[in-house]
Every structure is written in structure tokens, then in C-alpha cells.
Amino acid sequence: MASRPLELYHERTRRRGVNPLVYWPVRWVLKPAILLYFRLRRLGTEHVPKGGVILASNHRSFLDPFALGCCIGRPIYFVAKRELFRKPLIGWFLNCMGAFPIRRGASDVESMETALALLRQEQAVVIFPEGTRIRTGSLARPRRGVGRLALQSGKPVVPVAVTGSEHARRGWRIKPVKVHLRCGPALTFPRVDDPSPFLAGEVTERIWPCVGLQWEWLGGLPPLRTAAVVGAGSMGTAAAAVLARAGLEVQLGCRTGAQAEALRADRENTRYLPGFPLESRVDVKTVPEIELAGVDLVVLAVPCASLPAAIGEIGARMGDRSAVLVASKGLVPPLGTTPAAYVSERVPARAIATLAGPAHAREAIMYGASVVVATRDEDLRRQLRDLLEAGGLTVEATDDVTGTELAACAKNAAALATAAAAPRGANLAGAAAGRIFAEIHELAVASGGRSETFAGLAGAGDLVATAIAEGSRNRRAGEMVGAGVPAGQVEASLDQTAESLATVPLLASAFEREGIHAPVTTGLGRVLDGDASPEQWLESVRSASPSRRRTHAA
């Protein structure tokens, strides 16, 4: 049977509304079933006025329109994706129940006209401003269609939140989960015949926080509004700037009171990031002064070697509803643990993410940067992607935490090796970097990481940026190591930490655990430990064969 043109469904909805012979019998059956099976809790239904009204709700499940329909004693009308109307029987039934088609992801003039016609007839119209179902996490950003509809119709808007409905369906099975729904006081706006996109957006921005208020009252995951950055070096200062640009209230935690006083007085990090005044949303404090239990996001912008001390200081003070973003690149001593794994074992956070990719602090503030956010938590992944993009960054989100963190180790070690070998020629420098990168890639794959992560921003992209950046600490450290300067003196002469100096020796134990033959990386580690000279290591680079997996029995 051929599908009907979508225009027929719109025309029927405008002229006839619901089909009473279908709608009311189905409602009489479904409403008690929904109330009992899903233990539907309805709050604030007294806020829904008579006559034309827009019910602006978040969207978690197919169940939402039916739950909303149980709130008032009259039919409601709602949009449904046009794909549902391709089968004539399903399309006819949905249309009889008050649904009309919409083209998701695009401006749909016809759907807007249908909604306006219904509101003029004093009907109740449900709008899902997110544009699609958001099954997990906090609310998504709204689209401005609800603001435009409110202005063009002049009808009141009731903010509504639904929680729990996302758990109702597993495959074809409908589970008896508990669903909560809360309506807030109606909002009214002056009628405007042809509102501009800007005006529609402004009205939407006034409606959506009211939906969020109902959502949080019901216990929904709140958006990221506040952040604390632990570490006021160049990366920590840049992270605070990006988060402030995204609209968060940020506390920048300094290690010492003297550093905090200087930053408060100058409103600029003259030592680590001169020339960039702190945003007005950034509040400078010492780390002990920050009330960590009350912040939504904690950013750890300290070297891996300092993570144990930092976690020891803040771990017990963090709340279980806070998320953590780890900006450290390397391995945590003494066991060579990856940063996210180390933090997750010691901090009662709701989720842990790691930040990687080519994001040198000065350029990130001036021109933006392309970064990688890695976390196994889907909710936090979406939140951080939206947040950092609002702050001016381009974000690639992944669930490959292990691959992302070991790719950062690979780029640090390869950058150190490149600079150490460069005085002996570009060919040898390239061989050293390539061998180390390949060896750590094998470690990542053996540990559960993915090859494509190494080929992307977190690996190859970050390596190129580190190799050519004038202010690269790992490159400067490599130059000194290649000149024969002991690692201890190299670290003392640098103004900030070069993660590779501590990471390369820790990689040796990781290779040993996985039974991986990695002569170039372990050879560089012996140079840093003072057990070999740069010349001896470079000779091993010339003669090294490609890395191969070694069994423990061998």
C-alpha cells in the first residue's frame, strides 16, 4: 500500500482534529493502563490553562506524548517524525490520536502552520524543543521553534518535564517503570506576527530554563553550570578561560596563597600565560578554599606526577554528582597508571573524562583548538562536547579512554625522541619517533585501545603540534637530553613540567606487563635513568627491528 502524502495528514488535523470514534475509546483504555502500569506521578497539572496552550516538554521516550495526554481532560496534539507516517495504517492511527508529521532537523513551515491553526482553535499543542529524543543525561539545547510558535500564536506556554520514561522500552519489551511528570506555571509573551530568528531564540531561552527547573525538581541530571580548575599553570588558566567563555562560573585553584594573590591582583597569569586577562567569571582561590562538593565539573590540570598529591587533597571533598575532566597527559607514578583510571579509583565522581589532542594553551585561547574528549559515560561525553564547543573549541568525542591516554603518552615520548635525535639528522629523528609511536600503539591495542585513536587528533595530530610548537616543553627537554644533559637537570631547568621525562621510564614496566618488545622506548628510558648515553640509544634506533609481541613464557 502506497504511503499518503504528508500534506493530507496536516489538512485533516487542521480541519477535523482527532477522530473521536478512535481517540476517546483508545484514551479510556490507555489512560488507566498508563497510570497504573507506569505509576505515573503528575504534578502541577493545575498550571495548565483552558483554551489554546503550548506544552513545552523535554523528550525522553515514545511514551512522553501519552503521559502528557494524561495530564488534561481534553485531546492534545503533538508532532511525530514523518517516517512514522510512511505506513498508511500507522499514520492514520497516529493522526486520529492527534499526531501530525514533522521533518526533523530542518525548518518545517507546514508543521508550524498546523500548530498555529490548532492553537487558534483553542487546542493544546505539545512541542519538544530538543527536536529529538534525548534518552540519557541532562537536557539538550533547545531549538527556537517553540519561541517562534509562542510569539506567533500569543498563547501561554506551560513548561513540562518528564523523567523515567526513557527506561520504559527495551527492544520490543515495555517495562513497568515509574514515570514522573511536572508542569510549571504558564509563561505568556506578546503576540508578534513575524518574529525574527533572534527574537524567537530569546523567547526560547526564557522558556527552556523553566523546563529545566521542573526537570531538576524531579531529580534530573542538571547541566554543567559551575566548574573548579585545579592547577593554575598554562593549561589550567586556558581551561578556566574556555569554560568561562562557555558561560560557566569558574573557580581557578592555585597551589599557593602567593600565586592566588598575584592572580587576583593582576587578573592575569603573568608567569605561565602572559597577555591574556582572566575572564570576569573566573574566581581565583587556593585549592583548599574551593567548595568542591558544590561544583558540577572539576578539571584536573596538573602534571601526572602531581596527581597523587592533588587527589589526596581534594578527593574526600568532592561530591558524587560532580564530573571530573582530567587534562594530564602521561602516566601516574609509581605504577604507571593511566590518569583517568587513577582518578576513578580514588574519587567519588559521577563520571570521569580525559582531555587530549593538540591544545597548546596560548593558541587555544587565541584561535581555538581541536581536542579529544574521552569518557565511557555517554551523558558526560555529550555535556563536555557541547560545553567546550560553546567555549570556542572543536571537539571529537570518543569512548576510547585507554587509547586516548596512551596516544598522549606516545606523542610526548615521540616528541622527546624526535628532539633528542634531531642533531644527528632528520632521518634518525623520524625513525626514533616512528619506532616509539609504533611500540606504544602496540601497548594501547593490547590494553584495549583502538588504532584509529592513534591515527587521529589524540595521537598523530598532537604529535605534529608538539613537534613544531616553539614553546613545546617536551621538545626543549628532548634537545637537552640529546645534548647529554641528565634528566634531573633538564627538569630543573624547565619552567614547567615536561611529562615525557617521567612517562618514558614508566612505560617500561607497562611493556613488561604486556610482554611487548619495545627496544627504542625502553632504551630512551635508560638514557633518562642515566644507564645509557644518547649515542648508545641512537645506535639501537638504527638497528631496531619492528616491535613484536612477546609471550611471558618466552
C-alpha positions as a Python dict, from the first residue, in 0.01 Angstrom:
ca = {
    (1, 'M'): (0, 0, 0),
    (2, 'A'): (145, 337, -106),
    (3, 'S'): (208, 597, 163),
    (4, 'R'): (-12, 903, 172),
    (5, 'P'): (130, 1250, 108),
    (6, 'L'): (216, 1421, 436),
    (7, 'E'): (2, 1719, 337),
    (8, 'L'): (-312, 1507, 380),
    (9, 'Y'): (-232, 1448, 747),
    (10, 'H'): (-179, 1819, 805),
    (11, 'E'): (-501, 1908, 624),
    (12, 'R'): (-701, 1652, 820),
    (13, 'T'): (-558, 1772, 1154),
    (14, 'R'): (-639, 2135, 1078),
    (15, 'R'): (-995, 2066, 961),
    (16, 'R'): (-1113, 1780, 1184),
    (17, 'G'): (-868, 1738, 1472),
    (18, 'V'): (-869, 1399, 1640),
    (19, 'N'): (-1105, 1127, 1527),
    (20, 'P'): (-1347, 1099, 1823),
    (21, 'L'): (-1451, 746, 1730),
    (22, 'V'): (-1089, 634, 1765),
    (23, 'Y'): (-945, 881, 2014),
    (24, 'W'): (-1186, 851, 2306),
    (25, 'P'): (-1215, 469, 2321),
    (26, 'V'): (-835, 440, 2299),
    (27, 'R'): (-792, 709, 2565),
    (28, 'W'): (-1039, 538, 2800),
    (29, 'V'): (-830, 221, 2774),
    (30, 'L'): (-480, 369, 2767),
    (31, 'K'): (-508, 630, 3040),
    (32, 'P'): (-583, 389, 3329),
    (33, 'A'): (-326, 148, 3190),
    (34, 'I'): (-57, 418, 3180),
    (35, 'L'): (-146, 548, 3527),
    (36, 'L'): (-127, 201, 3678),
    (37, 'Y'): (146, 28, 3476),
    (38, 'F'): (390, 319, 3483),
    (39, 'R'): (275, 452, 3821),
    (40, 'L'): (253, 792, 3656),
    (41, 'R'): (301, 1076, 3902),
    (42, 'R'): (153, 1404, 3778),
    (43, 'L'): (248, 1728, 3949),
    (44, 'G'): (143, 2087, 3873),
    (45, 'T'): (-139, 1999, 3631),
    (46, 'E'): (-336, 2290, 3776),
    (47, 'H'): (-98, 2521, 3587),
    (48, 'V'): (-240, 2410, 3250),
    (49, 'P'): (-497, 2676, 3149),
    (50, 'K'): (-812, 2621, 2946),
    (51, 'G'): (-810, 2714, 2581),
    (52, 'G'): (-513, 2725, 2347),
    (53, 'V'): (-188, 2631, 2521),
    (54, 'I'): (162, 2515, 2428),
    (55, 'L'): (305, 2235, 2640),
    (56, 'A'): (684, 2265, 2605),
    (57, 'S'): (843, 1944, 2728),
    (58, 'N'): (1170, 1757, 2722),
    (59, 'H'): (1160, 1434, 2520),
    (60, 'R'): (1295, 1104, 2656),
    (61, 'S'): (1074, 834, 2509),
    (62, 'F'): (791, 738, 2275),
    (63, 'L'): (578, 733, 2590),
    (64, 'D'): (602, 1109, 2652),
    (65, 'P'): (302, 1229, 2442),
    (66, 'F'): (80, 969, 2608),
    (67, 'A'): (199, 1066, 2956),
    (68, 'L'): (131, 1431, 2874),
    (69, 'G'): (-213, 1337, 2746),
    (70, 'C'): (-298, 1202, 3090),
    (71, 'C'): (-249, 1548, 3243),
    (72, 'I'): (-554, 1717, 3098),
    (73, 'G'): (-903, 1602, 3019),
    (74, 'R'): (-904, 1701, 2654),
    (75, 'P'): (-713, 1594, 2342),
    (76, 'I'): (-356, 1708, 2292),
    (77, 'Y'): (-183, 1744, 1958),
    (78, 'F'): (182, 1665, 1901),
    (79, 'V'): (439, 1631, 1625),
    (80, 'A'): (587, 1295, 1526),
    (81, 'K'): (871, 1219, 1287),
    (82, 'R'): (747, 1187, 932),
    (83, 'E'): (895, 836, 894),
    (84, 'L'): (615, 704, 1117),
    (85, 'F'): (359, 817, 861),
    (86, 'R'): (507, 619, 570),
    (87, 'K'): (296, 318, 663),
    (88, 'P'): (-65, 426, 595),
    (89, 'L'): (-226, 230, 879),
    (90, 'I'): (15, 357, 1145),
    (91, 'G'): (-3, 708, 1002),
    (92, 'W'): (-383, 703, 1006),
    (93, 'F'): (-394, 582, 1368),
    (94, 'L'): (-141, 841, 1490),
    (95, 'N'): (-327, 1114, 1305),
    (96, 'C'): (-654, 1006, 1467),
    (97, 'M'): (-481, 1036, 1805),
    (98, 'G'): (-364, 1394, 1740),
    (99, 'A'): (-19, 1346, 1581),
    (100, 'F'): (94, 1530, 1271),
    (101, 'P'): (424, 1483, 1082),
    (102, 'I'): (736, 1695, 1108),
    (103, 'R'): (1066, 1699, 925),
    (104, 'R'): (1326, 1670, 1197),
    (105, 'G'): (1650, 1866, 1165),
    (106, 'A'): (1501, 2120, 923),
    (107, 'S'): (1266, 2413, 923),
    (108, 'D'): (915, 2278, 865),
    (109, 'V'): (676, 2557, 769),
    (110, 'E'): (380, 2322, 725),
    (111, 'S'): (411, 2176, 1074),
    (112, 'M'): (432, 2526, 1217),
    (113, 'E'): (118, 2627, 1028),
    (114, 'T'): (-67, 2322, 1159),
    (115, 'A'): (35, 2401, 1517),
    (116, 'L'): (-76, 2765, 1475),
    (117, 'A'): (-412, 2657, 1330),
    (118, 'L'): (-471, 2426, 1626),
    (119, 'L'): (-383, 2699, 1876),
    (120, 'R'): (-626, 2937, 1705),
    (121, 'Q'): (-890, 2667, 1760),
    (122, 'E'): (-802, 2678, 2135),
    (123, 'Q'): (-641, 2335, 2134),
    (124, 'A'): (-344, 2208, 2339),
    (125, 'V'): (-24, 2150, 2138),
    (126, 'V'): (280, 1962, 2267),
    (127, 'I'): (621, 2082, 2147),
    (128, 'F'): (950, 1906, 2216),
    (129, 'P'): (1206, 2189, 2179),
    (130, 'E'): (1504, 1950, 2179),
    (131, 'G'): (1390, 1830, 1837),
    (132, 'T'): (1452, 1462, 1906),
    (133, 'R'): (1456, 1210, 2188),
    (134, 'I'): (1739, 1262, 2437),
    (135, 'R'): (1738, 931, 2619),
    (136, 'T'): (2014, 994, 2873),
    (137, 'G'): (2190, 1270, 3061),
    (138, 'S'): (2082, 1628, 3107),
    (139, 'L'): (1857, 1830, 2878),
    (140, 'A'): (1987, 1914, 2532),
    (141, 'R'): (1996, 2260, 2377),
    (142, 'P'): (1651, 2370, 2253),
    (143, 'R'): (1567, 2486, 1905),
    (144, 'R'): (1396, 2820, 1861),
    (145, 'G'): (1075, 2684, 1706),
    (146, 'V'): (893, 2691, 2041),
    (147, 'G'): (978, 3060, 2082),
    (148, 'R'): (851, 3138, 1736),
    (149, 'L'): (528, 2946, 1799),
    (150, 'A'): (471, 3126, 2130),
    (151, 'L'): (516, 3467, 1967),
    (152, 'Q'): (309, 3400, 1656),
    (153, 'S'): (22, 3244, 1848),
    (154, 'G'): (30, 3464, 2158),
    (155, 'K'): (-80, 3158, 2360),
    (156, 'P'): (57, 3068, 2706),
    (157, 'V'): (346, 2821, 2732),
    (158, 'V'): (348, 2562, 3012),
    (159, 'P'): (698, 2422, 3085),
    (160, 'V'): (684, 2046, 3145),
    (161, 'A'): (947, 1790, 3246),
    (162, 'V'): (923, 1412, 3219),
    (163, 'T'): (1160, 1167, 3390),
    (164, 'G'): (1177, 789, 3391),
    (165, 'S'): (1009, 726, 3058),
    (166, 'E'): (1344, 655, 2888),
    (167, 'H'): (1366, 328, 3083),
    (168, 'A'): (1026, 201, 2968),
    (169, 'R'): (1135, 29, 2650),
    (170, 'R'): (1397, -240, 2595),
    (171, 'G'): (1366, -371, 2242),
    (172, 'W'): (1003, -470, 2200),
    (173, 'R'): (951, -514, 2572),
    (174, 'I'): (765, -239, 2762),
    (175, 'K'): (875, -239, 3126),
    (176, 'P'): (667, -108, 3421),
    (177, 'V'): (899, 175, 3521),
    (178, 'K'): (794, 469, 3734),
    (179, 'V'): (736, 789, 3534),
    (180, 'H'): (721, 1138, 3684),
    (181, 'L'): (580, 1448, 3516),
    (182, 'R'): (575, 1805, 3645),
    (183, 'C'): (416, 2118, 3496),
    (184, 'G'): (532, 2467, 3589),
    (185, 'P'): (344, 2797, 3587),
    (186, 'A'): (240, 2918, 3243),
    (187, 'L'): (452, 3179, 3064),
    (188, 'T'): (299, 3444, 2839),
    (189, 'F'): (457, 3653, 2565),
    (190, 'P'): (322, 3933, 2342),
    (191, 'R'): (193, 3826, 2003),
    (192, 'V'): (423, 3902, 1709),
    (193, 'D'): (313, 3817, 1354),
    (194, 'D'): (657, 3768, 1203),
    (195, 'P'): (920, 3734, 1478),
    (196, 'S'): (1285, 3747, 1380),
    (197, 'P'): (1506, 3442, 1444),
    (198, 'F'): (1684, 3643, 1714),
    (199, 'L'): (1359, 3724, 1895),
    (200, 'A'): (1238, 3363, 1867),
    (201, 'G'): (1570, 3249, 2011),
    (202, 'E'): (1547, 3491, 2301),
    (203, 'V'): (1198, 3370, 2392),
    (204, 'T'): (1316, 3010, 2370),
    (205, 'E'): (1599, 3095, 2608),
    (206, 'R'): (1337, 3214, 2858),
    (207, 'I'): (1116, 2908, 2821),
    (208, 'W'): (1383, 2639, 2841),
    (209, 'P'): (1524, 2724, 3187),
    (210, 'C'): (1170, 2684, 3323),
    (211, 'V'): (1159, 2334, 3173),
    (212, 'G'): (1499, 2275, 3332),
    (213, 'L'): (1364, 2388, 3668),
    (214, 'Q'): (1090, 2122, 3657),
    (215, 'W'): (1345, 1869, 3536),
    (216, 'E'): (1583, 1929, 3825),
    (217, 'W'): (1296, 1934, 4076),
    (218, 'L'): (1219, 1579, 3963),
    (219, 'G'): (1582, 1480, 4017),
    (220, 'G'): (1702, 1500, 3656),
    (221, 'L'): (2071, 1546, 3582),
    (222, 'P'): (2143, 1922, 3584),
    (223, 'P'): (2352, 2096, 3317),
    (224, 'L'): (2710, 2199, 3384),
    (225, 'R'): (2693, 2547, 3538),
    (226, 'T'): (2992, 2567, 3771),
    (227, 'A'): (3347, 2440, 3744),
    (228, 'A'): (3663, 2424, 3953),
    (229, 'V'): (4002, 2404, 3783),
    (230, 'V'): (4274, 2253, 4000),
    (231, 'G'): (4607, 2385, 3879),
    (232, 'A'): (4683, 2739, 3766),
    (233, 'G'): (4958, 2672, 3514),
    (234, 'S'): (4919, 2749, 3145),
    (235, 'M'): (4677, 2462, 3080),
    (236, 'G'): (4469, 2532, 3391),
    (237, 'T'): (4443, 2901, 3309),
    (238, 'A'): (4345, 2826, 2949),
    (239, 'A'): (4085, 2572, 3066),
    (240, 'A'): (3935, 2831, 3301),
    (241, 'A'): (3915, 3081, 3013),
    (242, 'V'): (3741, 2834, 2781),
    (243, 'L'): (3489, 2730, 3046),
    (244, 'A'): (3416, 3093, 3135),
    (245, 'R'): (3355, 3171, 2768),
    (246, 'A'): (3107, 2884, 2762),
    (247, 'G'): (2910, 3057, 3039),
    (248, 'L'): (3023, 2865, 3347),
    (249, 'E'): (3112, 3019, 3680),
    (250, 'V'): (3472, 2906, 3727),
    (251, 'Q'): (3695, 2880, 4033),
    (252, 'L'): (4065, 2863, 3945),
    (253, 'G'): (4254, 2680, 4219),
    (254, 'C'): (4615, 2784, 4286),
    (255, 'R'): (4871, 2575, 4469),
    (256, 'T'): (4987, 2855, 4699),
    (257, 'G'): (4835, 3164, 4857),
    (258, 'A'): (5105, 3382, 4698),
    (259, 'Q'): (5012, 3266, 4349),
    (260, 'A'): (4644, 3327, 4419),
    (261, 'E'): (4712, 3678, 4550),
    (262, 'A'): (4919, 3763, 4241),
    (263, 'L'): (4648, 3640, 4006),
    (264, 'R'): (4379, 3831, 4193),
    (265, 'A'): (4584, 4150, 4183),
    (266, 'D'): (4693, 4128, 3818),
    (267, 'R'): (4387, 3943, 3679),
    (268, 'E'): (4643, 3779, 3451),
    (269, 'N'): (4874, 3479, 3479),
    (270, 'T'): (5192, 3674, 3404),
    (271, 'R'): (5418, 3374, 3471),
    (272, 'Y'): (5254, 3099, 3269),
    (273, 'L'): (5018, 3272, 3026),
    (274, 'P'): (5102, 3644, 2998),
    (275, 'G'): (4894, 3872, 2779),
    (276, 'F'): (4556, 3711, 2848),
    (277, 'P'): (4343, 3880, 3116),
    (278, 'L'): (4128, 3646, 3322),
    (279, 'E'): (3760, 3635, 3233),
    (280, 'S'): (3526, 3809, 3479),
    (281, 'R'): (3359, 3473, 3553),
    (282, 'V'): (3688, 3331, 3686),
    (283, 'D'): (3725, 3349, 4063),
    (284, 'V'): (4082, 3287, 4181),
    (285, 'K'): (4127, 3086, 4500),
    (286, 'T'): (4366, 2843, 4660),
    (287, 'V'): (4266, 2479, 4618),
    (288, 'P'): (4165, 2435, 4986),
    (289, 'E'): (3931, 2735, 4957),
    (290, 'I'): (3720, 2576, 4682),
    (291, 'E'): (3393, 2411, 4788),
    (292, 'L'): (3434, 2112, 4559),
    (293, 'A'): (3116, 1932, 4668),
    (294, 'G'): (2906, 2209, 4513),
    (295, 'V'): (3061, 2227, 4165),
    (296, 'D'): (2935, 2043, 3860),
    (297, 'L'): (3273, 1990, 3691),
    (298, 'V'): (3623, 1954, 3834),
    (299, 'V'): (3912, 1995, 3589),
    (300, 'L'): (4245, 1845, 3696),
    (301, 'A'): (4511, 2049, 3515),
    (302, 'V'): (4820, 1925, 3698),
    (303, 'P'): (5111, 1707, 3579),
    (304, 'C'): (5069, 1332, 3624),
    (305, 'A'): (5342, 1330, 3887),
    (306, 'S'): (5133, 1575, 4092),
    (307, 'L'): (4805, 1384, 4059),
    (308, 'P'): (4853, 1169, 4374),
    (309, 'A'): (4905, 1480, 4589),
    (310, 'A'): (4617, 1665, 4421),
    (311, 'I'): (4377, 1373, 4463),
    (312, 'G'): (4487, 1327, 4822),
    (313, 'E'): (4397, 1691, 4888),
    (314, 'I'): (4061, 1711, 4709),
    (315, 'G'): (3931, 1354, 4673),
    (316, 'A'): (3740, 1336, 5001),
    (317, 'R'): (3584, 1681, 4945),
    (318, 'M'): (3427, 1606, 4608),
    (319, 'G'): (3058, 1530, 4562),
    (320, 'D'): (2916, 1224, 4389),
    (321, 'R'): (2719, 1443, 4144),
    (322, 'S'): (3032, 1617, 4017),
    (323, 'A'): (3210, 1512, 3698),
    (324, 'V'): (3587, 1516, 3651),
    (325, 'L'): (3784, 1615, 3340),
    (326, 'V'): (4149, 1507, 3355),
    (327, 'A'): (4384, 1721, 3144),
    (328, 'S'): (4703, 1540, 3249),
    (329, 'K'): (4895, 1364, 2970),
    (330, 'G'): (5120, 1082, 3079),
    (331, 'L'): (5130, 807, 3340),
    (332, 'V'): (5087, 837, 3715),
    (333, 'P'): (5377, 715, 3930),
    (334, 'P'): (5479, 483, 4082),
    (335, 'L'): (5291, 209, 3892),
    (336, 'G'): (5243, 387, 3560),
    (337, 'T'): (4862, 403, 3589),
    (338, 'T'): (4672, 599, 3326),
    (339, 'P'): (4532, 925, 3471),
    (340, 'A'): (4160, 851, 3430),
    (341, 'A'): (4198, 506, 3586),
    (342, 'Y'): (4393, 651, 3877),
    (343, 'V'): (4132, 921, 3944),
    (344, 'S'): (3831, 691, 3907),
    (345, 'E'): (3966, 458, 4176),
    (346, 'R'): (4003, 740, 4429),
    (347, 'V'): (3732, 1000, 4363),
    (348, 'P'): (3354, 961, 4424),
    (349, 'A'): (3260, 1138, 4099),
    (350, 'R'): (2961, 1050, 3881),
    (351, 'A'): (3187, 1015, 3574),
    (352, 'I'): (3548, 1068, 3463),
    (353, 'A'): (3668, 1205, 3128),
    (354, 'T'): (4009, 1280, 2984),
    (355, 'L'): (4115, 1566, 2755),
    (356, 'A'): (4367, 1514, 2475),
    (357, 'G'): (4465, 1644, 2133),
    (358, 'P'): (4667, 1943, 2009),
    (359, 'A'): (4563, 2215, 2252),
    (360, 'H'): (4858, 2438, 2338),
    (361, 'A'): (4726, 2689, 2587),
    (362, 'R'): (4810, 3020, 2420),
    (363, 'E'): (4681, 2920, 2076),
    (364, 'A'): (4370, 2757, 2222),
    (365, 'I'): (4265, 3089, 2373),
    (366, 'M'): (4358, 3296, 2069),
    (367, 'Y'): (4242, 3077, 1781),
    (368, 'G'): (4065, 2779, 1933),
    (369, 'A'): (4181, 2418, 1910),
    (370, 'S'): (4066, 2072, 1804),
    (371, 'V'): (4057, 1848, 2110),
    (372, 'V'): (3951, 1498, 2205),
    (373, 'V'): (3720, 1423, 2498),
    (374, 'A'): (3726, 1059, 2601),
    (375, 'T'): (3486, 906, 2852),
    (376, 'R'): (3283, 588, 2878),
    (377, 'D'): (2990, 787, 3017),
    (378, 'E'): (2763, 887, 2729),
    (379, 'D'): (2594, 1165, 2925),
    (380, 'L'): (2920, 1337, 3021),
    (381, 'R'): (3056, 1292, 2670),
    (382, 'R'): (2767, 1491, 2526),
    (383, 'Q'): (2781, 1753, 2801),
    (384, 'L'): (3153, 1817, 2758),
    (385, 'R'): (3131, 1827, 2380),
    (386, 'D'): (2857, 2091, 2391),
    (387, 'L'): (3035, 2284, 2666),
    (388, 'L'): (3378, 2301, 2504),
    (389, 'E'): (3231, 2384, 2164),
    (390, 'A'): (3045, 2673, 2329),
    (391, 'G'): (3385, 2782, 2464),
    (392, 'G'): (3535, 2803, 2115),
    (393, 'L'): (3693, 2458, 2070),
    (394, 'T'): (3625, 2188, 1813),
    (395, 'V'): (3557, 1860, 1992),
    (396, 'E'): (3594, 1500, 1888),
    (397, 'A'): (3422, 1276, 2145),
    (398, 'T'): (3510, 909, 2195),
    (399, 'D'): (3466, 627, 2445),
    (400, 'D'): (3822, 501, 2385),
    (401, 'V'): (3972, 628, 2710),
    (402, 'T'): (4266, 386, 2712),
    (403, 'G'): (4362, 459, 2352),
    (404, 'T'): (4332, 835, 2404),
    (405, 'E'): (4552, 842, 2714),
    (406, 'L'): (4819, 614, 2569),
    (407, 'A'): (4816, 816, 2246),
    (408, 'A'): (4901, 1121, 2460),
    (409, 'C'): (5187, 923, 2615),
    (410, 'A'): (5304, 824, 2267),
    (411, 'K'): (5309, 1180, 2140),
    (412, 'N'): (5504, 1301, 2445),
    (413, 'A'): (5761, 1022, 2419),
    (414, 'A'): (5788, 1055, 2039),
    (415, 'A'): (5832, 1434, 2064),
    (416, 'L'): (6110, 1385, 2320),
    (417, 'A'): (6278, 1127, 2097),
    (418, 'T'): (6248, 1345, 1787),
    (419, 'A'): (6420, 1639, 1952),
    (420, 'A'): (6688, 1419, 2112),
    (421, 'A'): (6776, 1259, 1777),
    (422, 'A'): (6740, 1570, 1558),
    (423, 'P'): (7106, 1685, 1582),
    (424, 'R'): (7203, 1352, 1420),
    (425, 'G'): (6978, 1412, 1123),
    (426, 'A'): (6612, 1425, 1025),
    (427, 'N'): (6606, 1062, 913),
    (428, 'L'): (6717, 936, 1252),
    (429, 'A'): (6478, 1169, 1430),
    (430, 'G'): (6189, 1039, 1222),
    (431, 'A'): (6292, 678, 1283),
    (432, 'A'): (6309, 735, 1660),
    (433, 'A'): (5966, 896, 1671),
    (434, 'G'): (5809, 635, 1444),
    (435, 'R'): (5952, 341, 1639),
    (436, 'I'): (5835, 479, 1975),
    (437, 'F'): (5494, 567, 1839),
    (438, 'A'): (5453, 215, 1699),
    (439, 'E'): (5567, 50, 2022),
    (440, 'I'): (5322, 246, 2238),
    (441, 'H'): (5049, 186, 1981),
    (442, 'E'): (5101, -188, 2029),
    (443, 'L'): (5074, -137, 2405),
    (444, 'A'): (4747, 52, 2359),
    (445, 'V'): (4593, -217, 2139),
    (446, 'A'): (4700, -486, 2387),
    (447, 'S'): (4534, -281, 2665),
    (448, 'G'): (4205, -244, 2478),
    (449, 'G'): (4266, 82, 2289),
    (450, 'R'): (4181, 139, 1922),
    (451, 'S'): (4422, 204, 1634),
    (452, 'E'): (4211, 484, 1488),
    (453, 'T'): (4262, 686, 1808),
    (454, 'F'): (4637, 691, 1743),
    (455, 'A'): (4582, 794, 1383),
    (456, 'G'): (4363, 1090, 1485),
    (457, 'L'): (4388, 1407, 1690),
    (458, 'A'): (4491, 1239, 2015),
    (459, 'G'): (4792, 1072, 1856),
    (460, 'A'): (4931, 1186, 1521),
    (461, 'G'): (4767, 1530, 1538),
    (462, 'D'): (4903, 1608, 1883),
    (463, 'L'): (5248, 1476, 1789),
    (464, 'V'): (5279, 1711, 1492),
    (465, 'A'): (5164, 2009, 1700),
    (466, 'T'): (5412, 1925, 1979),
    (467, 'A'): (5699, 1870, 1736),
    (468, 'I'): (5663, 2210, 1567),
    (469, 'A'): (5543, 2425, 1858),
    (470, 'E'): (5807, 2680, 1960),
    (471, 'G'): (5714, 2663, 2328),
    (472, 'S'): (5690, 2282, 2349),
    (473, 'R'): (5836, 2167, 2681),
    (474, 'N'): (5882, 1811, 2557),
    (475, 'R'): (6076, 1935, 2257),
    (476, 'R'): (6304, 2151, 2470),
    (477, 'A'): (6357, 1861, 2708),
    (478, 'G'): (6449, 1634, 2416),
    (479, 'E'): (6703, 1881, 2287),
    (480, 'M'): (6876, 1886, 2624),
    (481, 'V'): (6860, 1507, 2662),
    (482, 'G'): (7016, 1467, 2317),
    (483, 'A'): (7295, 1701, 2424),
    (484, 'G'): (7377, 1476, 2716),
    (485, 'V'): (7217, 1679, 2998),
    (486, 'P'): (7100, 1448, 3282),
    (487, 'A'): (6723, 1419, 3315),
    (488, 'G'): (6725, 1570, 3665),
    (489, 'Q'): (6897, 1883, 3540),
    (490, 'V'): (6665, 1903, 3239),
    (491, 'E'): (6357, 1905, 3462),
    (492, 'A'): (6507, 2165, 3694),
    (493, 'S'): (6588, 2399, 3407),
    (494, 'L'): (6235, 2397, 3261),
    (495, 'D'): (5980, 2645, 3391),
    (496, 'Q'): (5701, 2384, 3366),
    (497, 'T'): (5683, 2006, 3369),
    (498, 'A'): (5773, 1805, 3059),
    (499, 'E'): (5552, 1499, 3106),
    (500, 'S'): (5769, 1281, 2882),
    (501, 'L'): (6060, 1283, 3129),
    (502, 'A'): (5852, 1089, 3382),
    (503, 'T'): (5635, 898, 3134),
    (504, 'V'): (5904, 720, 2932),
    (505, 'P'): (6060, 532, 3228),
    (506, 'L'): (5709, 432, 3349),
    (507, 'L'): (5627, 287, 3008),
    (508, 'A'): (5896, 23, 3054),
    (509, 'S'): (5702, -153, 3329),
    (510, 'A'): (5384, -136, 3119),
    (511, 'F'): (5563, -304, 2829),
    (512, 'E'): (5692, -570, 3063),
    (513, 'R'): (5341, -640, 3198),
    (514, 'E'): (5203, -689, 2848),
    (515, 'G'): (5505, -885, 2721),
    (516, 'I'): (5584, -633, 2444),
    (517, 'H'): (5933, -597, 2298),
    (518, 'A'): (5992, -219, 2285),
    (519, 'P'): (6368, -157, 2250),
    (520, 'V'): (6352, 207, 2140),
    (521, 'T'): (6119, 330, 2415),
    (522, 'T'): (6292, 131, 2688),
    (523, 'G'): (6630, 242, 2553),
    (524, 'L'): (6526, 606, 2582),
    (525, 'G'): (6414, 528, 2936),
    (526, 'R'): (6764, 403, 3019),
    (527, 'V'): (6905, 732, 2890),
    (528, 'L'): (6676, 925, 3124),
    (529, 'D'): (6771, 695, 3413),
    (530, 'G'): (7141, 758, 3342),
    (531, 'D'): (7212, 395, 3246),
    (532, 'A'): (7293, 468, 2880),
    (533, 'S'): (7421, 754, 2668),
    (534, 'P'): (7224, 921, 2388),
    (535, 'E'): (7469, 773, 2136),
    (536, 'Q'): (7407, 419, 2260),
    (537, 'W'): (7032, 474, 2238),
    (538, 'L'): (7055, 617, 1886),
    (539, 'E'): (7256, 317, 1775),
    (540, 'S'): (6969, 98, 1896),
    (541, 'V'): (6729, 312, 1692),
    (542, 'R'): (6933, 241, 1378),
    (543, 'S'): (6936, -131, 1439),
    (544, 'A'): (6592, -183, 1596),
    (545, 'S'): (6352, -421, 1426),
    (546, 'P'): (5977, -356, 1434),
    (547, 'S'): (5820, -425, 1773),
    (548, 'R'): (5669, -768, 1826),
    (549, 'R'): (5456, -925, 2092),
    (550, 'R'): (5647, -1142, 2337),
    (551, 'T'): (5481, -1412, 2543),
    (552, 'H'): (5553, -1434, 2913),
    (553, 'A'): (5658, -1797, 2866),
    (554, 'A'): (5938, -1683, 2635),
}
